């Protein structure tokens, strides 16, 4: 924690960066994202086990970009977010300075995306035990059981779109659900409309999800919707050897055709 | 409120025999927005078109639905008609009640109802149509012809004689293609070389043609009228400008035992060589894999004997970029080699030949100087069995199609044999004799009657070599499948014609489609046989499917007409049915976020990066932009875009959605 504060202060003093995106104390025992722009505020930065939010989501925000060059306190999922956003042309190479926190909790600075790539090549965050368990349970279901499971879960969705707001890959100016000429996805929270939304979200994230699980954590009704995108990542890995967020120039999984792809039906 | 006119066509009786057109017109008149709805016997006729034009003026129509045949048939006709009446031509839609309804259903109420449903969907679509303007693009008036077989030669000469520049790229050291390997040609038996060589020379000498041999097209960027071809010119190791083609080098080259590709392995050649004596250009190449100098670093005899000093051992491959306006693909075909056939000896029996090898034996310039002799022992064969459909029409071998040329060339082979070996016995095994074509049937009859070629209807199950003879086991199906065993001295297989090596890669380089047999695909089998699906790229000759010379040459002239037609214009106008990235007000400028995931899916490389800049040049945003010259309106990017920022003009989401809902919801 001290390392982060010290480095943030230096960076801001030297005007190497204009803003440090990190975590600070929020209301009650909660933490929140803070945007430190003055060296004297660097002491507000914290990092502990409560800091799970993927704050990479702020990198593409118009308001945050406005601050100027950013450094970000980055756990492994945030690092992957940076590389994936770069692959998708949302960040320019070495736009963001990464104040990394390793899986073991060590502070490590990454001056370039190349160094991030090298670091991430050694391994990424594993699934949590409870996610693993639930995933295995769902995998073991028959197709109809699975359908019933998900319809039951998704019928609880209130379409607040917290999943979308929390996802760093949902950076579109206008989401397809907000498109109303014509209205592809129905507006009210109905069983079918909810399913439409979540399937669409999973498809839009296939091969792009960096497995931070933020959508699941953000969900106010505790739907395990992050498992949908995790599953899509798994499929992308199995079928196309594509893992998101490991390279700053990853070809987009669902729109790239390689002559040596396993399936040649698309030729 | 829309003012839509609906025009229901009887198409003679094509539609009215099963659809009650009057009732369709009447029920359509009830749809909100339809102010005029009539039927007529032939809408596409002059009075029919006039009817539409007058109605547009009289009823102040702002949209027209012609309920008739497929838009492929008459959409342009009706668009023009509406244009004449000052209605934007893209405010016209065709409701296809012929192919989609009257032709496929029986007369009845349900059929009429379906026709009315189809019309209703198009009425709802046309309500969402917007006036569009055709796209205009300039043209580079240079034509690229890929492949210098007879098709490529014809296309190049026609275009060049039409007064435009042509660049011809040929993969081999010489142009000529398969025709230069043929001895005599059906149906007239004139000497192939004699009719071809003068044209090869004409190509070489034509002031409008730039011939690049021993070269391949490795890239194509741009769009119709504005391509840039990237050509790799392989190093010949000979300076073409200095070489006089005197032949000293190839006469002195010590490597003399290399199997000659042109003779299809029946003859030998040297390491520095021209493929055949009439080669154009008459400049040799060094085959680096077989040259002593390239292999051991010693020899250089060719360099020593070359008086003008044209040998360049260190010549590099060259990459040339040439702007062209059109591309004609004429890369031809090949035939299966005998090793494809386990039942006929896997290519191991020396006296089992394929058709091209037989052409070489029969050719005056071939390895035997035109005498039919067995490759194994040089003897003159007394009996030759010709087996047709070797591979063709055989789904088990993956070739279900008829190769089309073999019936004719087998008859020719049998005749040539008979003409050269008077006491020889030619026997042809056949499945059917397909001799459609001018003077073709007569030609086959001549073989059977005048030259006494014996035709046995049936298949050959196997050929076995024994004591210098080839035992041919067949069956005569006209005699109830009676087994026949023939002791032959030579067997000639009319092996299946297949796509040329490298065709698939070339198709991918050029971004044109090909079929499951890797033949290049035409845009429409009947109405656009020489066009590909990519505007400005044409195809001719046997690269499309095996074809004989007359067909290849006609197609080649066809492509030339297309190219010359295009080059006759100042600019090209294209249908505005293209994808467009939306624009909205700043600061977003577009809902496109510039993720560029659409870029790799575009088969036409039409998606570019566009930068939105402030006045002082600062980049505010990067967006996708669809190049209107390149886009073919396939819609793949539209389907892929997560934020629905791309739409297809003429088939917008709204239009299609309205259609679908009109279909689902009854009025
Ligand atoms: C045994 C036999 C006998 C025949 N006899 C007759 C006959 O008597 N009468 C008749 O009408 N027809 C005959 N034919 C058919 C005739 O050969 C073809 O119709 C004709 O050769 C087709 O011409 P083409 O130019 O389309 O293709 P090809 O002759 O195959 O020429 C294609 C050219 O393109 C070049 N090429 C290929 N790929 C590339 C590339 N990637 N880049 C650049 N260049 C490339 C090739 O090197 C070649 O020069 C016969 C065919 C066979 C097999």
GROMACS .gro file of C-alpha atoms in nm, chain B residues 429-430 456-462 472-485:
model
   23
  696UNK     CA    1  -1.484  -4.775  -7.300
  697UNK     CA    2  -1.755  -4.521  -7.230
  723UNK     CA    3  -1.782  -5.047  -7.578
  724UNK     CA    4  -2.037  -4.917  -7.333
  725UNK     CA    5  -1.918  -5.012  -6.990
  726UNK     CA    6  -1.672  -4.952  -6.715
  727UNK     CA    7  -1.326  -5.091  -6.667
  728UNK     CA    8  -1.280  -5.237  -6.322
  729UNK     CA    9  -0.906  -5.284  -6.336
  739UNK     CA   10  -0.804  -5.455  -6.925
  740UNK     CA   11  -1.096  -5.604  -6.731
  741UNK     CA   12  -1.420  -5.441  -6.830
  742UNK     CA   13  -1.787  -5.508  -6.879
  743UNK     CA   14  -2.012  -5.451  -7.175
  744UNK     CA   15  -2.335  -5.320  -7.031
  745UNK     CA   16  -2.512  -5.331  -7.365
  746UNK     CA   17  -2.460  -5.705  -7.357
  747UNK     CA   18  -2.605  -5.735  -7.011
  748UNK     CA   19  -2.286  -5.664  -6.827
  749UNK     CA   20  -2.090  -5.939  -7.001
  750UNK     CA   21  -1.729  -5.933  -6.876
  751UNK     CA   22  -1.473  -5.833  -7.138
  752UNK     CA   23  -1.100  -5.884  -7.115
   0.00000   0.00000   0.00000
